[in-house]
Amino acid sequence: GAGVSQSPSNKVTEKGKDVELRCDPISGHTALYWYRQRLGQGLEFLIYFQGNSAPDKSGLPSDRFSAERTGESVSTLTIQRTQQEDSAVYLCASSRDTYGYTFGSGTRLTVV
Amino acid sequence: RKEVEQDPGPFNVPEGATVAFNCTYSNSASQSFFWYRQDCRKEPKLLMSVYSSGNEDGRFTAQLNRASQYISLLIRDSKLSDSATYLCVVFHSGNTPLVFGKGTRLSVIA
């Protein structure tokens, strides 16, 4: 597609439930990134996929968070047993080179 | 010390004013630098790269001082549409993700 597509755009879930967030990057972009942005805060790096290399998971805040990417296409970020502190906007970006990021419009997650 | 530090603001300026934002970074080996703009409840978008010699794009001027590990953004003749949060962004090296500052909020007032 023309841009990075994220779904759902909004998600309200009950504490303790699992959620899956999806990111569809720009075609041809080998790199894909997940960031989290809490209300009024900056972007917090979560995980980075580059081609077929092992992902950089150094930003994942706990083992409740995981992400997958199939080849150079769609990625899913899964949060298990959601907590209220997981409430945030989850932003996905893709790039062809090292730093020409294009962000999706994000998934706004609210844990109640 | 945070990797990328910015004054959070807010900066409230009248239309037509000149405003400058500063940013410092902690990793002296950082290679590339950028300013992103984020509108309220929107995703960040690249505003401009920052080059060692300084660079200008219309009303926007970016400067880099590697010795002081300091980056700046100057906006001249501010417009109402410039109201946004400006994110200072640093790239270290190799296969590493961009590091974002928390942003400086600008409100341009009529």
JSON list of C-alpha atoms in Angstrom, two decimals:
[
{"chain": "A", "resi": 1, "resn": "GLY", "atom": "CA", "xyz": [0.00, 0.00, 0.00]},
{"chain": "A", "resi": 2, "resn": "ALA", "atom": "CA", "xyz": [0.93, 3.66, -0.08]},
{"chain": "A", "resi": 3, "resn": "GLY", "atom": "CA", "xyz": [1.61, 3.92, 3.62]},
{"chain": "A", "resi": 4, "resn": "VAL", "atom": "CA", "xyz": [2.09, 1.90, 6.79]},
{"chain": "A", "resi": 5, "resn": "SER", "atom": "CA", "xyz": [-1.23, 0.44, 7.85]},
{"chain": "A", "resi": 6, "resn": "GLN", "atom": "CA", "xyz": [-2.02, -0.46, 11.45]},
{"chain": "A", "resi": 7, "resn": "SER", "atom": "CA", "xyz": [-5.07, -2.20, 12.85]},
{"chain": "A", "resi": 8, "resn": "PRO", "atom": "CA", "xyz": [-7.12, -1.86, 14.85]},
{"chain": "A", "resi": 9, "resn": "SER", "atom": "CA", "xyz": [-6.94, 1.92, 15.20]},
{"chain": "A", "resi": 10, "resn": "ASN", "atom": "CA", "xyz": [-8.48, 1.68, 18.65]},
{"chain": "A", "resi": 11, "resn": "LYS", "atom": "CA", "xyz": [-8.71, -1.22, 21.07]},
{"chain": "A", "resi": 12, "resn": "VAL", "atom": "CA", "xyz": [-10.32, -1.35, 24.49]},
{"chain": "A", "resi": 13, "resn": "THR", "atom": "CA", "xyz": [-9.63, -4.51, 26.42]},
{"chain": "A", "resi": 14, "resn": "GLU", "atom": "CA", "xyz": [-10.14, -5.81, 29.90]},
{"chain": "A", "resi": 15, "resn": "LYS", "atom": "CA", "xyz": [-7.19, -6.23, 32.21]},
{"chain": "A", "resi": 16, "resn": "GLY", "atom": "CA", "xyz": [-5.79, -9.73, 31.91]},
{"chain": "A", "resi": 17, "resn": "LYS", "atom": "CA", "xyz": [-6.87, -10.31, 28.33]},
{"chain": "A", "resi": 18, "resn": "ASP", "atom": "CA", "xyz": [-4.46, -10.84, 25.43]},
{"chain": "A", "resi": 19, "resn": "VAL", "atom": "CA", "xyz": [-4.36, -8.43, 22.49]},
{"chain": "A", "resi": 20, "resn": "GLU", "atom": "CA", "xyz": [-2.86, -8.60, 19.02]},
{"chain": "A", "resi": 21, "resn": "LEU", "atom": "CA", "xyz": [-1.88, -5.51, 17.07]},
{"chain": "A", "resi": 22, "resn": "ARG", "atom": "CA", "xyz": [-1.12, -5.63, 13.38]},
{"chain": "A", "resi": 23, "resn": "CYS", "atom": "CA", "xyz": [1.21, -3.64, 11.17]},
{"chain": "A", "resi": 24, "resn": "ASP", "atom": "CA", "xyz": [1.36, -3.80, 7.38]},
{"chain": "A", "resi": 25, "resn": "PRO", "atom": "CA", "xyz": [4.53, -2.01, 6.21]},
{"chain": "A", "resi": 26, "resn": "ILE", "atom": "CA", "xyz": [5.22, -0.25, 2.94]},
{"chain": "A", "resi": 27, "resn": "SER", "atom": "CA", "xyz": [6.02, -2.77, 0.23]},
{"chain": "A", "resi": 28, "resn": "GLY", "atom": "CA", "xyz": [9.77, -3.11, -0.23]},
{"chain": "A", "resi": 29, "resn": "HIS", "atom": "CA", "xyz": [10.66, -1.77, 3.20]},
{"chain": "A", "resi": 30, "resn": "THR", "atom": "CA", "xyz": [12.95, -4.31, 4.79]},
{"chain": "A", "resi": 31, "resn": "ALA", "atom": "CA", "xyz": [12.98, -2.80, 8.26]},
{"chain": "A", "resi": 32, "resn": "LEU", "atom": "CA", "xyz": [10.03, -2.65, 10.64]},
{"chain": "A", "resi": 33, "resn": "TYR", "atom": "CA", "xyz": [9.90, -1.07, 14.09]},
{"chain": "A", "resi": 34, "resn": "TRP", "atom": "CA", "xyz": [7.44, -1.02, 16.98]},
{"chain": "A", "resi": 35, "resn": "TYR", "atom": "CA", "xyz": [7.37, 1.89, 19.41]},
{"chain": "A", "resi": 36, "resn": "ARG", "atom": "CA", "xyz": [5.07, 2.71, 22.31]},
{"chain": "A", "resi": 37, "resn": "GLN", "atom": "CA", "xyz": [3.95, 6.19, 23.28]},
{"chain": "A", "resi": 38, "resn": "ARG", "atom": "CA", "xyz": [2.20, 6.71, 26.60]},
{"chain": "A", "resi": 39, "resn": "LEU", "atom": "CA", "xyz": [0.02, 9.78, 27.02]},
{"chain": "A", "resi": 40, "resn": "GLY", "atom": "CA", "xyz": [2.16, 12.91, 27.10]},
{"chain": "A", "resi": 41, "resn": "GLN", "atom": "CA", "xyz": [5.36, 10.90, 26.80]},
{"chain": "A", "resi": 42, "resn": "GLY", "atom": "CA", "xyz": [8.01, 10.27, 24.16]},
{"chain": "A", "resi": 43, "resn": "LEU", "atom": "CA", "xyz": [8.41, 7.28, 21.87]},
{"chain": "A", "resi": 44, "resn": "GLU", "atom": "CA", "xyz": [9.71, 4.17, 23.60]},
{"chain": "A", "resi": 45, "resn": "PHE", "atom": "CA", "xyz": [11.42, 1.60, 21.36]},
{"chain": "A", "resi": 46, "resn": "LEU", "atom": "CA", "xyz": [10.05, -1.93, 21.65]},
{"chain": "A", "resi": 47, "resn": "ILE", "atom": "CA", "xyz": [11.36, -4.19, 18.86]},
{"chain": "A", "resi": 48, "resn": "TYR", "atom": "CA", "xyz": [13.01, -3.97, 15.42]},
{"chain": "A", "resi": 49, "resn": "PHE", "atom": "CA", "xyz": [12.98, -6.39, 12.49]},
{"chain": "A", "resi": 50, "resn": "GLN", "atom": "CA", "xyz": [15.54, -6.11, 9.67]},
{"chain": "A", "resi": 51, "resn": "GLY", "atom": "CA", "xyz": [15.08, -8.50, 6.77]},
{"chain": "A", "resi": 52, "resn": "ASN", "atom": "CA", "xyz": [15.78, -12.09, 7.80]},
{"chain": "A", "resi": 53, "resn": "SER", "atom": "CA", "xyz": [18.05, -11.16, 10.71]},
{"chain": "A", "resi": 54, "resn": "ALA", "atom": "CA", "xyz": [17.15, -12.00, 14.29]},
{"chain": "A", "resi": 55, "resn": "PRO", "atom": "CA", "xyz": [14.96, -9.20, 15.66]},
{"chain": "A", "resi": 56, "resn": "ASP", "atom": "CA", "xyz": [16.29, -6.68, 18.18]},
{"chain": "A", "resi": 57, "resn": "LYS", "atom": "CA", "xyz": [14.00, -7.29, 21.15]},
{"chain": "A", "resi": 58, "resn": "SER", "atom": "CA", "xyz": [15.96, -5.14, 23.59]},
{"chain": "A", "resi": 59, "resn": "GLY", "atom": "CA", "xyz": [13.09, -2.69, 24.13]},
{"chain": "A", "resi": 60, "resn": "LEU", "atom": "CA", "xyz": [10.37, -5.16, 25.08]},
{"chain": "A", "resi": 61, "resn": "PRO", "atom": "CA", "xyz": [9.35, -4.23, 28.66]},
{"chain": "A", "resi": 62, "resn": "SER", "atom": "CA", "xyz": [8.43, -7.73, 29.85]},
{"chain": "A", "resi": 63, "resn": "ASP", "atom": "CA", "xyz": [7.92, -11.29, 28.66]},
{"chain": "A", "resi": 64, "resn": "ARG", "atom": "CA", "xyz": [4.23, -10.50, 28.21]},
{"chain": "A", "resi": 65, "resn": "PHE", "atom": "CA", "xyz": [5.24, -8.69, 25.03]},
{"chain": "A", "resi": 66, "resn": "SER", "atom": "CA", "xyz": [6.20, -10.51, 21.84]},
{"chain": "A", "resi": 67, "resn": "ALA", "atom": "CA", "xyz": [6.22, -9.76, 18.14]},
{"chain": "A", "resi": 68, "resn": "GLU", "atom": "CA", "xyz": [6.52, -11.67, 14.92]},
{"chain": "A", "resi": 69, "resn": "ARG", "atom": "CA", "xyz": [7.14, -10.77, 11.33]},
{"chain": "A", "resi": 70, "resn": "THR", "atom": "CA", "xyz": [6.86, -13.05, 8.34]},
{"chain": "A", "resi": 71, "resn": "GLY", "atom": "CA", "xyz": [9.60, -12.23, 5.85]},
{"chain": "A", "resi": 72, "resn": "GLU", "atom": "CA", "xyz": [9.32, -8.58, 4.87]},
{"chain": "A", "resi": 73, "resn": "SER", "atom": "CA", "xyz": [5.59, -8.33, 5.30]},
{"chain": "A", "resi": 74, "resn": "VAL", "atom": "CA", "xyz": [3.06, -8.04, 8.09]},
{"chain": "A", "resi": 75, "resn": "SER", "atom": "CA", "xyz": [4.06, -7.91, 11.74]},
{"chain": "A", "resi": 76, "resn": "THR", "atom": "CA", "xyz": [1.96, -8.62, 14.81]},
{"chain": "A", "resi": 77, "resn": "LEU", "atom": "CA", "xyz": [2.67, -7.37, 18.31]},
{"chain": "A", "resi": 78, "resn": "THR", "atom": "CA", "xyz": [1.08, -9.48, 21.02]},
{"chain": "A", "resi": 79, "resn": "ILE", "atom": "CA", "xyz": [0.57, -8.40, 24.60]},
{"chain": "A", "resi": 80, "resn": "GLN", "atom": "CA", "xyz": [-0.47, -11.16, 26.97]},
{"chain": "A", "resi": 81, "resn": "ARG", "atom": "CA", "xyz": [-2.35, -10.64, 30.24]},
{"chain": "A", "resi": 82, "resn": "THR", "atom": "CA", "xyz": [-2.69, -6.91, 29.63]},
{"chain": "A", "resi": 83, "resn": "GLN", "atom": "CA", "xyz": [-2.18, -4.50, 32.50]},
{"chain": "A", "resi": 84, "resn": "GLN", "atom": "CA", "xyz": [-3.41, -0.92, 32.87]},
{"chain": "A", "resi": 85, "resn": "GLU", "atom": "CA", "xyz": [0.13, 0.39, 32.38]},
{"chain": "A", "resi": 86, "resn": "ASP", "atom": "CA", "xyz": [0.08, -1.13, 28.89]},
{"chain": "A", "resi": 87, "resn": "SER", "atom": "CA", "xyz": [-2.39, 1.58, 27.85]},
{"chain": "A", "resi": 88, "resn": "ALA", "atom": "CA", "xyz": [-0.65, 3.63, 25.17]},
{"chain": "A", "resi": 89, "resn": "VAL", "atom": "CA", "xyz": [-0.49, 4.28, 21.46]},
{"chain": "A", "resi": 90, "resn": "TYR", "atom": "CA", "xyz": [1.50, 1.55, 19.72]},
{"chain": "A", "resi": 91, "resn": "LEU", "atom": "CA", "xyz": [3.24, 2.92, 16.64]},
{"chain": "A", "resi": 92, "resn": "CYS", "atom": "CA", "xyz": [4.72, 0.88, 13.84]},
{"chain": "A", "resi": 93, "resn": "ALA", "atom": "CA", "xyz": [7.22, 2.26, 11.32]},
{"chain": "A", "resi": 94, "resn": "SER", "atom": "CA", "xyz": [8.94, 0.81, 8.30]},
{"chain": "A", "resi": 95, "resn": "SER", "atom": "CA", "xyz": [11.95, 1.92, 6.30]},
{"chain": "A", "resi": 96, "resn": "ARG", "atom": "CA", "xyz": [13.87, 0.93, 3.20]},
{"chain": "A", "resi": 97, "resn": "ASP", "atom": "CA", "xyz": [17.17, 2.15, 4.58]},
{"chain": "A", "resi": 98, "resn": "THR", "atom": "CA", "xyz": [18.51, 2.67, 8.03]},
{"chain": "A", "resi": 99, "resn": "TYR", "atom": "CA", "xyz": [16.54, 5.73, 9.09]},
{"chain": "A", "resi": 100, "resn": "GLY", "atom": "CA", "xyz": [13.96, 6.89, 6.53]},
{"chain": "A", "resi": 101, "resn": "TYR", "atom": "CA", "xyz": [11.05, 5.95, 8.77]},
{"chain": "A", "resi": 102, "resn": "THR", "atom": "CA", "xyz": [7.40, 6.13, 7.79]},
{"chain": "A", "resi": 103, "resn": "PHE", "atom": "CA", "xyz": [5.03, 5.67, 10.70]},
{"chain": "A", "resi": 104, "resn": "GLY", "atom": "CA", "xyz": [1.56, 4.22, 10.70]},
{"chain": "A", "resi": 105, "resn": "SER", "atom": "CA", "xyz": [-1.21, 6.09, 12.47]},
{"chain": "A", "resi": 106, "resn": "GLY", "atom": "CA", "xyz": [-0.96, 3.80, 15.47]},
{"chain": "A", "resi": 107, "resn": "THR", "atom": "CA", "xyz": [-3.19, 1.61, 17.59]},
{"chain": "A", "resi": 108, "resn": "ARG", "atom": "CA", "xyz": [-4.60, 3.31, 20.68]},
{"chain": "A", "resi": 109, "resn": "LEU", "atom": "CA", "xyz": [-4.82, 0.61, 23.37]},
{"chain": "A", "resi": 110, "resn": "THR", "atom": "CA", "xyz": [-6.87, 1.18, 26.48]},
{"chain": "A", "resi": 111, "resn": "VAL", "atom": "CA", "xyz": [-6.81, -1.43, 29.23]},
{"chain": "A", "resi": 112, "resn": "VAL", "atom": "CA", "xyz": [-9.74, -1.13, 31.64]},
{"chain": "B", "resi": 1, "resn": "ARG", "atom": "CA", "xyz": [21.38, 10.72, 31.69]},
{"chain": "B", "resi": 2, "resn": "LYS", "atom": "CA", "xyz": [18.78, 10.27, 28.96]},
{"chain": "B", "resi": 3, "resn": "GLU", "atom": "CA", "xyz": [20.09, 9.54, 25.47]},
{"chain": "B", "resi": 4, "resn": "VAL", "atom": "CA", "xyz": [18.27, 12.48, 23.89]},
{"chain": "B", "resi": 5, "resn": "GLU", "atom": "CA", "xyz": [17.14, 15.41, 26.00]},
{"chain": "B", "resi": 6, "resn": "GLN", "atom": "CA", "xyz": [14.85, 18.24, 25.02]},
{"chain": "B", "resi": 7, "resn": "ASP", "atom": "CA", "xyz": [13.15, 21.09, 26.82]},
{"chain": "B", "resi": 8, "resn": "PRO", "atom": "CA", "xyz": [9.52, 19.89, 26.95]},
{"chain": "B", "resi": 9, "resn": "GLY", "atom": "CA", "xyz": [8.10, 23.41, 26.71]},
{"chain": "B", "resi": 10, "resn": "PRO", "atom": "CA", "xyz": [5.46, 24.42, 25.99]},
{"chain": "B", "resi": 11, "resn": "PHE", "atom": "CA", "xyz": [6.68, 27.32, 23.93]},
{"chain": "B", "resi": 12, "resn": "ASN", "atom": "CA", "xyz": [3.82, 29.76, 23.36]},
{"chain": "B", "resi": 13, "resn": "VAL", "atom": "CA", "xyz": [4.73, 32.30, 20.71]},
{"chain": "B", "resi": 14, "resn": "PRO", "atom": "CA", "xyz": [2.79, 34.81, 18.61]},
{"chain": "B", "resi": 15, "resn": "GLU", "atom": "CA", "xyz": [2.45, 34.43, 14.88]},
{"chain": "B", "resi": 16, "resn": "GLY", "atom": "CA", "xyz": [5.48, 35.80, 13.07]},
{"chain": "B", "resi": 17, "resn": "ALA", "atom": "CA", "xyz": [7.86, 35.13, 15.94]},
{"chain": "B", "resi": 18, "resn": "THR", "atom": "CA", "xyz": [11.16, 33.29, 15.68]},
{"chain": "B", "resi": 19, "resn": "VAL", "atom": "CA", "xyz": [11.55, 30.34, 18.01]},
{"chain": "B", "resi": 20, "resn": "ALA", "atom": "CA", "xyz": [14.46, 27.99, 18.67]},
{"chain": "B", "resi": 21, "resn": "PHE", "atom": "CA", "xyz": [14.51, 24.51, 20.14]},
{"chain": "B", "resi": 22, "resn": "ASN", "atom": "CA", "xyz": [17.54, 22.77, 21.56]},
{"chain": "B", "resi": 23, "resn": "CYS", "atom": "CA", "xyz": [18.44, 19.14, 22.02]},
{"chain": "B", "resi": 24, "resn": "THR", "atom": "CA", "xyz": [21.42, 17.33, 23.50]},
{"chain": "B", "resi": 25, "resn": "TYR", "atom": "CA", "xyz": [22.48, 13.72, 22.97]},
{"chain": "B", "resi": 26, "resn": "SER", "atom": "CA", "xyz": [24.66, 11.52, 25.11]},
{"chain": "B", "resi": 27, "resn": "ASN", "atom": "CA", "xyz": [26.29, 9.12, 22.63]},
{"chain": "B", "resi": 28, "resn": "SER", "atom": "CA", "xyz": [29.27, 10.87, 21.04]},
{"chain": "B", "resi": 29, "resn": "ALA", "atom": "CA", "xyz": [29.42, 8.16, 18.35]},
{"chain": "B", "resi": 30, "resn": "SER", "atom": "CA", "xyz": [25.96, 9.06, 17.03]},
{"chain": "B", "resi": 31, "resn": "GLN", "atom": "CA", "xyz": [26.02, 9.39, 13.27]},
{"chain": "B", "resi": 32, "resn": "SER", "atom": "CA", "xyz": [22.85, 11.03, 12.03]},
{"chain": "B", "resi": 33, "resn": "PHE", "atom": "CA", "xyz": [20.32, 13.48, 13.37]},
{"chain": "B", "resi": 34, "resn": "PHE", "atom": "CA", "xyz": [16.79, 14.50, 12.51]},
{"chain": "B", "resi": 35, "resn": "TRP", "atom": "CA", "xyz": [13.86, 16.61, 13.54]},
{"chain": "B", "resi": 36, "resn": "TYR", "atom": "CA", "xyz": [10.42, 15.01, 13.41]},
{"chain": "B", "resi": 37, "resn": "ARG", "atom": "CA", "xyz": [7.12, 16.77, 13.86]},
{"chain": "B", "resi": 38, "resn": "GLN", "atom": "CA", "xyz": [4.16, 15.21, 15.68]},
{"chain": "B", "resi": 39, "resn": "ASP", "atom": "CA", "xyz": [0.73, 16.79, 15.56]},
{"chain": "B", "resi": 40, "resn": "CYS", "atom": "CA", "xyz": [-1.70, 16.15, 18.39]},
{"chain": "B", "resi": 41, "resn": "ARG", "atom": "CA", "xyz": [-2.93, 12.52, 18.33]},
{"chain": "B", "resi": 42, "resn": "LYS", "atom": "CA", "xyz": [-1.06, 11.86, 15.08]},
{"chain": "B", "resi": 43, "resn": "GLU", "atom": "CA", "xyz": [2.03, 9.89, 14.14]},
{"chain": "B", "resi": 44, "resn": "PRO", "atom": "CA", "xyz": [5.48, 11.50, 13.90]},
{"chain": "B", "resi": 45, "resn": "LYS", "atom": "CA", "xyz": [6.62, 12.68, 10.49]},
{"chain": "B", "resi": 46, "resn": "LEU", "atom": "CA", "xyz": [10.09, 13.59, 9.32]},
{"chain": "B", "resi": 47, "resn": "LEU", "atom": "CA", "xyz": [10.58, 17.34, 9.21]},
{"chain": "B", "resi": 48, "resn": "MET", "atom": "CA", "xyz": [14.23, 17.51, 8.20]},
{"chain": "B", "resi": 49, "resn": "SER", "atom": "CA", "xyz": [17.61, 15.88, 8.55]},
{"chain": "B", "resi": 50, "resn": "VAL", "atom": "CA", "xyz": [20.37, 17.76, 10.34]},
{"chain": "B", "resi": 51, "resn": "TYR", "atom": "CA", "xyz": [23.73, 18.07, 8.58]},
{"chain": "B", "resi": 52, "resn": "SER", "atom": "CA", "xyz": [27.06, 18.99, 10.09]},
{"chain": "B", "resi": 53, "resn": "SER", "atom": "CA", "xyz": [27.29, 22.19, 8.09]},
{"chain": "B", "resi": 54, "resn": "GLY", "atom": "CA", "xyz": [23.78, 23.24, 9.08]},
{"chain": "B", "resi": 55, "resn": "ASN", "atom": "CA", "xyz": [20.87, 23.23, 6.68]},
{"chain": "B", "resi": 56, "resn": "GLU", "atom": "CA", "xyz": [17.81, 25.23, 5.85]},
{"chain": "B", "resi": 57, "resn": "ASP", "atom": "CA", "xyz": [14.41, 24.32, 4.47]},
{"chain": "B", "resi": 58, "resn": "GLY", "atom": "CA", "xyz": [12.27, 27.39, 3.96]},
{"chain": "B", "resi": 59, "resn": "ARG", "atom": "CA", "xyz": [11.56, 28.90, 7.36]},
{"chain": "B", "resi": 60, "resn": "PHE", "atom": "CA", "xyz": [13.31, 26.04, 9.19]},
{"chain": "B", "resi": 61, "resn": "THR", "atom": "CA", "xyz": [17.02, 25.93, 9.99]},
{"chain": "B", "resi": 62, "resn": "ALA", "atom": "CA", "xyz": [18.76, 23.01, 11.68]},
{"chain": "B", "resi": 63, "resn": "GLN", "atom": "CA", "xyz": [22.21, 23.13, 13.25]},
{"chain": "B", "resi": 64, "resn": "LEU", "atom": "CA", "xyz": [24.50, 20.45, 14.65]},
{"chain": "B", "resi": 65, "resn": "ASN", "atom": "CA", "xyz": [27.42, 20.93, 17.03]},
{"chain": "B", "resi": 66, "resn": "ARG", "atom": "CA", "xyz": [29.19, 17.57, 17.36]},
{"chain": "B", "resi": 67, "resn": "ALA", "atom": "CA", "xyz": [31.74, 18.86, 19.88]},
{"chain": "B", "resi": 68, "resn": "SER", "atom": "CA", "xyz": [28.97, 19.92, 22.26]},
{"chain": "B", "resi": 69, "resn": "GLN", "atom": "CA", "xyz": [26.62, 17.09, 21.21]},
{"chain": "B", "resi": 70, "resn": "TYR", "atom": "CA", "xyz": [23.94, 19.65, 20.60]},
{"chain": "B", "resi": 71, "resn": "ILE", "atom": "CA", "xyz": [21.28, 20.04, 17.91]},
{"chain": "B", "resi": 72, "resn": "SER", "atom": "CA", "xyz": [18.99, 22.98, 17.29]},
{"chain": "B", "resi": 73, "resn": "LEU", "atom": "CA", "xyz": [15.95, 23.87, 15.22]},
{"chain": "B", "resi": 74, "resn": "LEU", "atom": "CA", "xyz": [15.06, 27.45, 14.38]},
{"chain": "B", "resi": 75, "resn": "ILE", "atom": "CA", "xyz": [11.65, 28.39, 13.02]},
{"chain": "B", "resi": 76, "resn": "ARG", "atom": "CA", "xyz": [11.28, 31.86, 11.54]},
{"chain": "B", "resi": 77, "resn": "ASP", "atom": "CA", "xyz": [8.03, 33.71, 10.88]},
{"chain": "B", "resi": 78, "resn": "SER", "atom": "CA", "xyz": [5.98, 31.19, 12.88]},
{"chain": "B", "resi": 79, "resn": "LYS", "atom": "CA", "xyz": [2.59, 30.17, 11.48]},
{"chain": "B", "resi": 80, "resn": "LEU", "atom": "CA", "xyz": [-0.42, 28.84, 13.35]},
{"chain": "B", "resi": 81, "resn": "SER", "atom": "CA", "xyz": [0.10, 25.59, 11.43]},
{"chain": "B", "resi": 82, "resn": "ASP", "atom": "CA", "xyz": [3.54, 25.17, 13.03]},
{"chain": "B", "resi": 83, "resn": "SER", "atom": "CA", "xyz": [1.83, 24.30, 16.33]},
{"chain": "B", "resi": 84, "resn": "ALA", "atom": "CA", "xyz": [2.97, 20.75, 17.10]},
{"chain": "B", "resi": 85, "resn": "THR", "atom": "CA", "xyz": [5.48, 18.76, 19.11]},
{"chain": "B", "resi": 86, "resn": "TYR", "atom": "CA", "xyz": [8.99, 18.72, 17.66]},
{"chain": "B", "resi": 87, "resn": "LEU", "atom": "CA", "xyz": [10.99, 15.56, 18.27]},
{"chain": "B", "resi": 88, "resn": "CYS", "atom": "CA", "xyz": [14.78, 15.47, 18.25]},
{"chain": "B", "resi": 89, "resn": "VAL", "atom": "CA", "xyz": [15.93, 12.11, 16.84]},
{"chain": "B", "resi": 90, "resn": "VAL", "atom": "CA", "xyz": [19.34, 10.45, 16.81]},
{"chain": "B", "resi": 91, "resn": "PHE", "atom": "CA", "xyz": [20.74, 7.50, 14.89]},
{"chain": "B", "resi": 92, "resn": "HIS", "atom": "CA", "xyz": [23.71, 5.74, 16.48]},
{"chain": "B", "resi": 93, "resn": "SER", "atom": "CA", "xyz": [25.12, 3.24, 14.03]},
{"chain": "B", "resi": 94, "resn": "GLY", "atom": "CA", "xyz": [24.64, -0.05, 12.23]},
{"chain": "B", "resi": 95, "resn": "ASN", "atom": "CA", "xyz": [21.40, -1.88, 12.74]},
{"chain": "B", "resi": 96, "resn": "THR", "atom": "CA", "xyz": [20.01, 0.14, 15.60]},
{"chain": "B", "resi": 97, "resn": "PRO", "atom": "CA", "xyz": [16.66, 1.90, 15.84]},
{"chain": "B", "resi": 98, "resn": "LEU", "atom": "CA", "xyz": [16.25, 5.65, 15.93]},
{"chain": "B", "resi": 99, "resn": "VAL", "atom": "CA", "xyz": [16.24, 7.17, 19.41]},
{"chain": "B", "resi": 100, "resn": "PHE", "atom": "CA", "xyz": [13.58, 9.80, 19.97]},
{"chain": "B", "resi": 101, "resn": "GLY", "atom": "CA", "xyz": [13.59, 12.65, 22.43]},
{"chain": "B", "resi": 102, "resn": "LYS", "atom": "CA", "xyz": [10.39, 13.34, 24.33]},
{"chain": "B", "resi": 103, "resn": "GLY", "atom": "CA", "xyz": [9.68, 16.38, 22.22]},
{"chain": "B", "resi": 104, "resn": "THR", "atom": "CA", "xyz": [9.17, 20.11, 22.63]},
{"chain": "B", "resi": 105, "resn": "ARG", "atom": "CA", "xyz": [5.64, 21.40, 22.33]},
{"chain": "B", "resi": 106, "resn": "LEU", "atom": "CA", "xyz": [5.08, 24.58, 20.34]},
{"chain": "B", "resi": 107, "resn": "SER", "atom": "CA", "xyz": [1.89, 26.61, 20.31]},
{"chain": "B", "resi": 108, "resn": "VAL", "atom": "CA", "xyz": [1.71, 29.51, 17.86]},
{"chain": "B", "resi": 109, "resn": "ILE", "atom": "CA", "xyz": [-0.94, 31.99, 18.90]},
{"chain": "B", "resi": 110, "resn": "ALA", "atom": "CA", "xyz": [-2.83, 34.42, 16.67]}
]
